[in-house]
PDB file of C-alpha atoms in Angstrom:
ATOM      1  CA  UNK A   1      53.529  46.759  -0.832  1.00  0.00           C
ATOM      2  CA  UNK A   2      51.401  45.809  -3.510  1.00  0.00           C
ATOM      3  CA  UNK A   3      53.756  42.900  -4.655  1.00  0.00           C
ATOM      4  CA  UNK A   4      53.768  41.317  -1.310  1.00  0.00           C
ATOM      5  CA  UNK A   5      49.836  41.562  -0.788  1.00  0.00           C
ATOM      6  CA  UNK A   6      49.580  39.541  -4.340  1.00  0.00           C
ATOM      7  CA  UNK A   7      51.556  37.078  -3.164  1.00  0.00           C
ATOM      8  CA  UNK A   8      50.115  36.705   0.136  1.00  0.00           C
ATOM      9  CA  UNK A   9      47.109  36.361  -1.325  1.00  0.00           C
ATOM     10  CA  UNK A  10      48.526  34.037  -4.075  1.00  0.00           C
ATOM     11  CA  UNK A  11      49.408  31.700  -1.111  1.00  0.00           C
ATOM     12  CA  UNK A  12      46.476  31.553   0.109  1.00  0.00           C
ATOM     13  CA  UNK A  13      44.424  30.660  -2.797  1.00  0.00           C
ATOM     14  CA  UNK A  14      47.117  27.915  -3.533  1.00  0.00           C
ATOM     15  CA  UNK A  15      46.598  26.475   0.088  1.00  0.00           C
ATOM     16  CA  UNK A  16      42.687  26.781  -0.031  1.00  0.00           C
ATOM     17  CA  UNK A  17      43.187  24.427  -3.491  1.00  0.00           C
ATOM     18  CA  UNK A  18      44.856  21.765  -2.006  1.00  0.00           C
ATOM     19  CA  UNK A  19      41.955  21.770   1.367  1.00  0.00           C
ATOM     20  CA  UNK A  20      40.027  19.037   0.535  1.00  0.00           C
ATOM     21  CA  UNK A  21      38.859  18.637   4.690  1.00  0.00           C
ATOM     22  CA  UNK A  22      34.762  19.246   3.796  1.00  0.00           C
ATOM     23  CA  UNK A  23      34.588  17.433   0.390  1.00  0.00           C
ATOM     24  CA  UNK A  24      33.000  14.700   2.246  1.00  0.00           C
ATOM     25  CA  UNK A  25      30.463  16.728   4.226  1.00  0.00           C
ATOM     26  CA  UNK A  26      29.640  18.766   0.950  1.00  0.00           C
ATOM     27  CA  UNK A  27      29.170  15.476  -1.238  1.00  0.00           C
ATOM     28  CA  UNK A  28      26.853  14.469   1.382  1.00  0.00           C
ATOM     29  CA  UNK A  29      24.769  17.332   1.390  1.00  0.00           C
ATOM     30  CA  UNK A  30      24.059  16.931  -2.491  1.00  0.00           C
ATOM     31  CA  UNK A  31      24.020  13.220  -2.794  1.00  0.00           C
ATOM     32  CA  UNK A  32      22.430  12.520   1.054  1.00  0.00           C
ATOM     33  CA  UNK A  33      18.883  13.505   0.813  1.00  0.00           C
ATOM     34  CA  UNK A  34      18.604  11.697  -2.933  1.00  0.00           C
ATOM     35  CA  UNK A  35      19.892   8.454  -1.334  1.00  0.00           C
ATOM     36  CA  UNK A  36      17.640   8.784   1.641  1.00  0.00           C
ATOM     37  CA  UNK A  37      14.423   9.238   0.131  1.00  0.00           C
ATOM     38  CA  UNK A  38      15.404   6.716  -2.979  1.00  0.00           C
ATOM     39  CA  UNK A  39      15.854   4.246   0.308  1.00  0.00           C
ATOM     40  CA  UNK A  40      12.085   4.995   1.885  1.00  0.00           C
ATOM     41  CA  UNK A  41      10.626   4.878  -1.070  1.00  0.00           C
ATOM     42  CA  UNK A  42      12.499   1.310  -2.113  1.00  0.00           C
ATOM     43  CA  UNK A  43      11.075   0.432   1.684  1.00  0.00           C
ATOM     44  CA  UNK A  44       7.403   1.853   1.200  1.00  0.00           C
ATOM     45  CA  UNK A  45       7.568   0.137  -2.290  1.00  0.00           C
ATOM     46  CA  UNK A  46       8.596  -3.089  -0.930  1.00  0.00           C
ATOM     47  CA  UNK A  47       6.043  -3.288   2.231  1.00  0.00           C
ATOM     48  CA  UNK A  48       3.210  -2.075  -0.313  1.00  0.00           C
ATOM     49  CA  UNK A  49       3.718  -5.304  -2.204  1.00  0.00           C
ATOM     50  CA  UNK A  50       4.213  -7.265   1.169  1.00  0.00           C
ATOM     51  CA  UNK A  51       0.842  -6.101   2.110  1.00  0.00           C
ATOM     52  CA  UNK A  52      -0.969  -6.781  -1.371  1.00  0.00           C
ATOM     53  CA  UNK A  53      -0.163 -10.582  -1.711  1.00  0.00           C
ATOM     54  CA  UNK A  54      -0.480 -10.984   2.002  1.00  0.00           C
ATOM     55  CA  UNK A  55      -3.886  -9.283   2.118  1.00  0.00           C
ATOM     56  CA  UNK A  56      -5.212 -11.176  -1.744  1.00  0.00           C
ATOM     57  CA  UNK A  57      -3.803 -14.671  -0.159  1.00  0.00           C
ATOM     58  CA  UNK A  58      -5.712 -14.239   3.146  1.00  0.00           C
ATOM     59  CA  UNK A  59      -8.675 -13.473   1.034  1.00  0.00           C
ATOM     60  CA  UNK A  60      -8.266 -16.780  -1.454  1.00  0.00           C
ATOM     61  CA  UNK A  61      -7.848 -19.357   1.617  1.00  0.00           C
ATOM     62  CA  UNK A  62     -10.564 -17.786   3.653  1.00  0.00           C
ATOM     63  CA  UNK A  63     -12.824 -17.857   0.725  1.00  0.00           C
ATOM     64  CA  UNK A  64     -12.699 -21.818   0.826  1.00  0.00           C
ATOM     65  CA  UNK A  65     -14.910 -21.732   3.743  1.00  0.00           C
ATOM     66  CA  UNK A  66     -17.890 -20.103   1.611  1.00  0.00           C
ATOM     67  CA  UNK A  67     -16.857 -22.143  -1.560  1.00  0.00           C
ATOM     68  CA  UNK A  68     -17.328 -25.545   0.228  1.00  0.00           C
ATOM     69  CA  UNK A  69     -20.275 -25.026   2.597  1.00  0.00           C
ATOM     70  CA  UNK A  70     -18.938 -24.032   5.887  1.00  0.00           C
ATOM     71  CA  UNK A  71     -19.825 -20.531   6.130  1.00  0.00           C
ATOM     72  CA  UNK A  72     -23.407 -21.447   5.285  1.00  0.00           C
ATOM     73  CA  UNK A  73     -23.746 -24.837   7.192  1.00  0.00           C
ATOM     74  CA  UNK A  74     -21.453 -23.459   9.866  1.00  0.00           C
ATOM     75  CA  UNK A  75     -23.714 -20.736  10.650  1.00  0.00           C
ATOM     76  CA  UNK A  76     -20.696 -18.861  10.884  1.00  0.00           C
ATOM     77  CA  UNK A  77     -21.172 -14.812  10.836  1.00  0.00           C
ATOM     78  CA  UNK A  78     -19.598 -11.991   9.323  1.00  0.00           C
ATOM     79  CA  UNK A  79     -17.238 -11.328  12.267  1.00  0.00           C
ATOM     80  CA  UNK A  80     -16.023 -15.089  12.456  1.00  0.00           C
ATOM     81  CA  UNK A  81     -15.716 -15.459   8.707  1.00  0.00           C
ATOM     82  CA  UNK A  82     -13.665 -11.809   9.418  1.00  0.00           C
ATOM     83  CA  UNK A  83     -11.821 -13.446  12.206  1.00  0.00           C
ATOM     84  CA  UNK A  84     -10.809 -16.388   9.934  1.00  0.00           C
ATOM     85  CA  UNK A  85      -9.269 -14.566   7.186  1.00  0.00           C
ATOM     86  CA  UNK A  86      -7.035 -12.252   9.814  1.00  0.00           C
ATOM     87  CA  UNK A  87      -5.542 -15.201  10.523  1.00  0.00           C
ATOM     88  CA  UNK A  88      -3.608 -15.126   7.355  1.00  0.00           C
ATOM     89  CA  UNK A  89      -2.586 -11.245   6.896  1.00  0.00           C
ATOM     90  CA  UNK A  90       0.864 -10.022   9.184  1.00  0.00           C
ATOM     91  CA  UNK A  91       0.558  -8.769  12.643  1.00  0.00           C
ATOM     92  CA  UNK A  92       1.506  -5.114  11.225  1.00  0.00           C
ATOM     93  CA  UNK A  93      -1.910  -4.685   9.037  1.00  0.00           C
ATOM     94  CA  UNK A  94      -4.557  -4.571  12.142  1.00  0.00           C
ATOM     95  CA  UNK A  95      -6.447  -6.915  10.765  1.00  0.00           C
ATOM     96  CA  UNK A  96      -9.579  -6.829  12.853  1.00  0.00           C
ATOM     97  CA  UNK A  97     -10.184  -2.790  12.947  1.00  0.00           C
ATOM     98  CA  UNK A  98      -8.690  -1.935   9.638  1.00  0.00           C
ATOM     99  CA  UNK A  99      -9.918  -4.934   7.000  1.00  0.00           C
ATOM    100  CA  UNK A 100     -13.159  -4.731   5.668  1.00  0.00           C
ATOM    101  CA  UNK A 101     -14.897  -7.556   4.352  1.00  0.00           C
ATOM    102  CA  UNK A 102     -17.644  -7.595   1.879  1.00  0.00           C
ATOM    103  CA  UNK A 103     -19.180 -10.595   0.440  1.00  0.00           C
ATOM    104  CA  UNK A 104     -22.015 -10.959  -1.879  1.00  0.00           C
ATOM    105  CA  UNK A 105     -23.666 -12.926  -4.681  1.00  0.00           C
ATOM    106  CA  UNK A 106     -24.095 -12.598  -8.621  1.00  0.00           C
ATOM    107  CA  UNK A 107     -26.464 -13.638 -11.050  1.00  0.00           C
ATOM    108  CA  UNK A 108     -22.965 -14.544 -13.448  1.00  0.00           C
ATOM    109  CA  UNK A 109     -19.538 -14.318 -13.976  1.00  0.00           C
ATOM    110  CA  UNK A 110     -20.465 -11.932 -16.025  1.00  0.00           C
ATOM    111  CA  UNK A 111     -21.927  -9.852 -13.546  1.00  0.00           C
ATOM    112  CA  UNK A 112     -18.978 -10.323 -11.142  1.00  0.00           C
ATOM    113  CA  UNK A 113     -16.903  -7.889 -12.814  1.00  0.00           C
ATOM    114  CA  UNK A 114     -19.074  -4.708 -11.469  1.00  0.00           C
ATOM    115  CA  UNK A 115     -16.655  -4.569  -8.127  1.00  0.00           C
ATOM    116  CA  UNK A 116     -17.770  -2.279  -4.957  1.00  0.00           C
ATOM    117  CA  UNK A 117     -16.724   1.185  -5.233  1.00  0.00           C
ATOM    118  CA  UNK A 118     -14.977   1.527  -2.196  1.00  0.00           C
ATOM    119  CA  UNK A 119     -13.636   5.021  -1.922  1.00  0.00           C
ATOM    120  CA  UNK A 120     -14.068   8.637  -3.627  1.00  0.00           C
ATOM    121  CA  UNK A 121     -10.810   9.100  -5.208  1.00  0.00           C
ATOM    122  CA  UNK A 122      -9.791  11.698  -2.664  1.00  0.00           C
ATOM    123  CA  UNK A 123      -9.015   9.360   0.371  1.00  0.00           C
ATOM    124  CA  UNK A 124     -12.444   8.990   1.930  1.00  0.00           C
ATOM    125  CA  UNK A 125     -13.772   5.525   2.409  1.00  0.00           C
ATOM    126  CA  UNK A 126     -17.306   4.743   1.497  1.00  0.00           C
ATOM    127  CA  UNK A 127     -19.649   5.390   4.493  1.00  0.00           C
ATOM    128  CA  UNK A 128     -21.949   2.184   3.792  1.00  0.00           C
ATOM    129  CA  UNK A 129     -19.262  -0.138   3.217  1.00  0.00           C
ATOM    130  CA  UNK A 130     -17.715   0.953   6.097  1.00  0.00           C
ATOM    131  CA  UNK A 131     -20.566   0.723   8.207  1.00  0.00           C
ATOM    132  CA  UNK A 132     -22.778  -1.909   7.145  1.00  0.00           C
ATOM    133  CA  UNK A 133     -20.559  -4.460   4.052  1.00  0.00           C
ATOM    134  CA  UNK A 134     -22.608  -6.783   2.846  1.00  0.00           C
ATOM    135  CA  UNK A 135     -22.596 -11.179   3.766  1.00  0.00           C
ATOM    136  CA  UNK A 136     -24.282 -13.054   1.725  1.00  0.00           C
ATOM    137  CA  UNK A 137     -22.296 -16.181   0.639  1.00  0.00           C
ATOM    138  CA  UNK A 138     -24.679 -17.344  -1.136  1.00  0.00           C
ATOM    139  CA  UNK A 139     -26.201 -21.370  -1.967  1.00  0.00           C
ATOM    140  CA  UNK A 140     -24.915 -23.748  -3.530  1.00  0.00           C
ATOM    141  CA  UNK A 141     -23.910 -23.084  -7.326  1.00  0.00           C
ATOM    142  CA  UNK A 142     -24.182 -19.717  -6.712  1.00  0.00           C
ATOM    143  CA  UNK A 143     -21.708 -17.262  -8.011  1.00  0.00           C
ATOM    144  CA  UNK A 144     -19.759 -15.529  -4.855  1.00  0.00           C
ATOM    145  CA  UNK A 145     -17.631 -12.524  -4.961  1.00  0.00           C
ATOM    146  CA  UNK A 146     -15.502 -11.857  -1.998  1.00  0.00           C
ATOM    147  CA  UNK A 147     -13.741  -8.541  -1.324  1.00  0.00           C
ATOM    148  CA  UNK A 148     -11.513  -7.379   0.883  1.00  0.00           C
ATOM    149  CA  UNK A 149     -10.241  -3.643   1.390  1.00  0.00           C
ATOM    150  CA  UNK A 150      -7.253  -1.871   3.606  1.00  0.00           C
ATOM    151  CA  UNK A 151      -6.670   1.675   4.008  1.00  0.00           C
ATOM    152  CA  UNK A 152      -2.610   1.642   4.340  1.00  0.00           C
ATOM    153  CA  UNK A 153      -0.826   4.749   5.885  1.00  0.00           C
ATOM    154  CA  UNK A 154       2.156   5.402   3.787  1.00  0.00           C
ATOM    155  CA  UNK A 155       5.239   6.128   5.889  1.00  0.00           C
ATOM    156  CA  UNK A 156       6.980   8.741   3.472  1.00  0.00           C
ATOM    157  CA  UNK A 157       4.824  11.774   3.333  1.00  0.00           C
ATOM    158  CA  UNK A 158       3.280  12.775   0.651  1.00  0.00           C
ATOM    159  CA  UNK A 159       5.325  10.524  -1.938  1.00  0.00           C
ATOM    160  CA  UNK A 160       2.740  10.676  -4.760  1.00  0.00           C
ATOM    161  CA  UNK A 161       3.822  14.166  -5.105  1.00  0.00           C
ATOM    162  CA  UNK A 162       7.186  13.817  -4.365  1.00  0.00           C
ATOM    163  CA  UNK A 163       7.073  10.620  -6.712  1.00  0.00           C
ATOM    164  CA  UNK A 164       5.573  13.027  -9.914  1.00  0.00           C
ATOM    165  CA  UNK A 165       8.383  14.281 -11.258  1.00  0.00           C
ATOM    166  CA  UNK A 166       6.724  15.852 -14.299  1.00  0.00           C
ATOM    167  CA  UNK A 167       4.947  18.061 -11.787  1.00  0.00           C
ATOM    168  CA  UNK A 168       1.501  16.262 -12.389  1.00  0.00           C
ATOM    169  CA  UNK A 169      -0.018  13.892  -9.620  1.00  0.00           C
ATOM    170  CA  UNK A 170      -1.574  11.121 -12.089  1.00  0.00           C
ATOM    171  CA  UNK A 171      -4.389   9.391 -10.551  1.00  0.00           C
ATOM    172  CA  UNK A 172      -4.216   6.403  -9.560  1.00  0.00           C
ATOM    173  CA  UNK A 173      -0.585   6.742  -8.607  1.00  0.00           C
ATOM    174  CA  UNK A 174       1.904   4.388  -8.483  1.00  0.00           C
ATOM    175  CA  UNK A 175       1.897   4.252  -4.479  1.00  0.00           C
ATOM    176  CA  UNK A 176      -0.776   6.401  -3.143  1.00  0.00           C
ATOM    177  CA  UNK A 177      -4.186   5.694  -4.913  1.00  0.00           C
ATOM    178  CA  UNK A 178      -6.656   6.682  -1.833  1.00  0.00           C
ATOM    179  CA  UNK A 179      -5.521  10.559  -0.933  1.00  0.00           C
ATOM    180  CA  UNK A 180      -1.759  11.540  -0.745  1.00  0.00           C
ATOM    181  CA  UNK A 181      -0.529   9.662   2.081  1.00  0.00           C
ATOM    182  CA  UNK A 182      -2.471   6.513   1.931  1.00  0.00           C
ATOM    183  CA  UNK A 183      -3.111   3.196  -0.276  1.00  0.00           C
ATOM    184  CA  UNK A 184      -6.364   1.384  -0.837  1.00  0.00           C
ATOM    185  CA  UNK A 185      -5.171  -2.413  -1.195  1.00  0.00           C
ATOM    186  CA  UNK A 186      -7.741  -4.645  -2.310  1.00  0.00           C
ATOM    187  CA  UNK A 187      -8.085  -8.741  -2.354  1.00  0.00           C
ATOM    188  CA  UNK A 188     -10.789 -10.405  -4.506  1.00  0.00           C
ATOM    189  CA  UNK A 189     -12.125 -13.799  -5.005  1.00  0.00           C
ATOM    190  CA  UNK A 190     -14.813 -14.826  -7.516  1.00  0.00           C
ATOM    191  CA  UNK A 191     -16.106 -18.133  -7.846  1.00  0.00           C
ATOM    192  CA  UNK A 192     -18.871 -20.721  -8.113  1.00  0.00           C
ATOM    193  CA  UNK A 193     -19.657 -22.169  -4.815  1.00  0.00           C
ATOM    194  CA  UNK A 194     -20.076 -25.835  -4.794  1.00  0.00           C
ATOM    195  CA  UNK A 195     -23.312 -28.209  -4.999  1.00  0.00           C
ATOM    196  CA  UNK A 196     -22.718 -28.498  -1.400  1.00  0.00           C
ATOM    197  CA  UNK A 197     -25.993 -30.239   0.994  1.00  0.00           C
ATOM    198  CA  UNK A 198     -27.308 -27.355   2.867  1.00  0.00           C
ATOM    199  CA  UNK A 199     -28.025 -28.332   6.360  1.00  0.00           C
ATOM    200  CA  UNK A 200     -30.741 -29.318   7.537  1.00  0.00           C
ATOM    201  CA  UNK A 201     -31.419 -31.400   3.934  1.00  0.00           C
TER     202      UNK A 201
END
């Protein structure tokens, strides 16, 4: 009785050996969620960069207008210099609620490296740069510093923690500086603006 019991159970061991019907669901299981999240974050990565140049170009050619003279013989304001440089930036970033613009003057170059603080480390924007940025392009010769500054959602949750694999969050991270789901992208220009005629001279 014993004897045949063994060997029925022999069988089935042998036969369970040679089932290899859920090796592909099982592989997936270990190697699926690796592959997925290695994809977002090769995505997030990729857009983050996207936005960057996008946002630093639209900040260089719109800066022209101040360097030359229009902005100040234009009369143009802070909302049309605004409305300017969104037309350089992707549909995607929401230009005209989400960019903020601050422009200001320097005594030197010197001088120009002291940049606006604009948030607290912990994902909070600063409440007068928010509210009130500064435009003042400046005269001719004068040294101009032009900033510009986008709060980006990041699509993977929390991937500054999921992205610290030594268990520490390092600050800045890699992809989200401004809080744990979101990126503070920044474009700057400095320059001297040119011994342009002010109008009405």
């Amino acid at each position: 009785m014993l004897l045949k019991i063994n060997q029925r159970m022999a069988k089935i061991r042998r036969r369970f050996r040679k089932d290899e019907s859920g090796v592909s669901a099982i592989e997936f299981a270990f190697l699926g969620g690796p592959f997925l999240f290695l994809l977002l974050a090769t995505f997030e990565t990729g857009l983050n960069f996207l936005t960057e140049y996008s946002l630093q170009n639209a900040t260089t050619n719109a800066s022209r207008l101040i360097r030359t003279g229009q902005v100040q013989n234009g009369g143009i304001s802070a909302a049309e210099f605004k409305t300017e440089l969104c037309k350089h930036v992707p549909g995607f970033m929401n230009c005209n609620s989400k960019v903020i613009v601050n422009v200001d003057t320097r005594a030197d170059f010197g001088a120009a490296g002291n940049r606006t603080q604009a948030g607290d480390g912990s994902g909070n924007l600063n409440n007068n740069l928010q509210n009130s940025p500064a435009f003042v392009p400046g005269g001719p010769g004068q040294i101009v510093v032009v900033e510009t500054f986008y709060e980006q959602k990041m699509y993977v949750p929390f991937i500054n923690k999921l992205l610290a694999l030594n268990g520490e969050v390092s600050r800045p991270n890699f992809l989200a500086n401004h809080g744990d789901d979101k990126r503070l992208i920044v474009g700057v220009a400095v320059f001297q603006n040119e011994p342009f005629n002010p109008s009405g001279n």
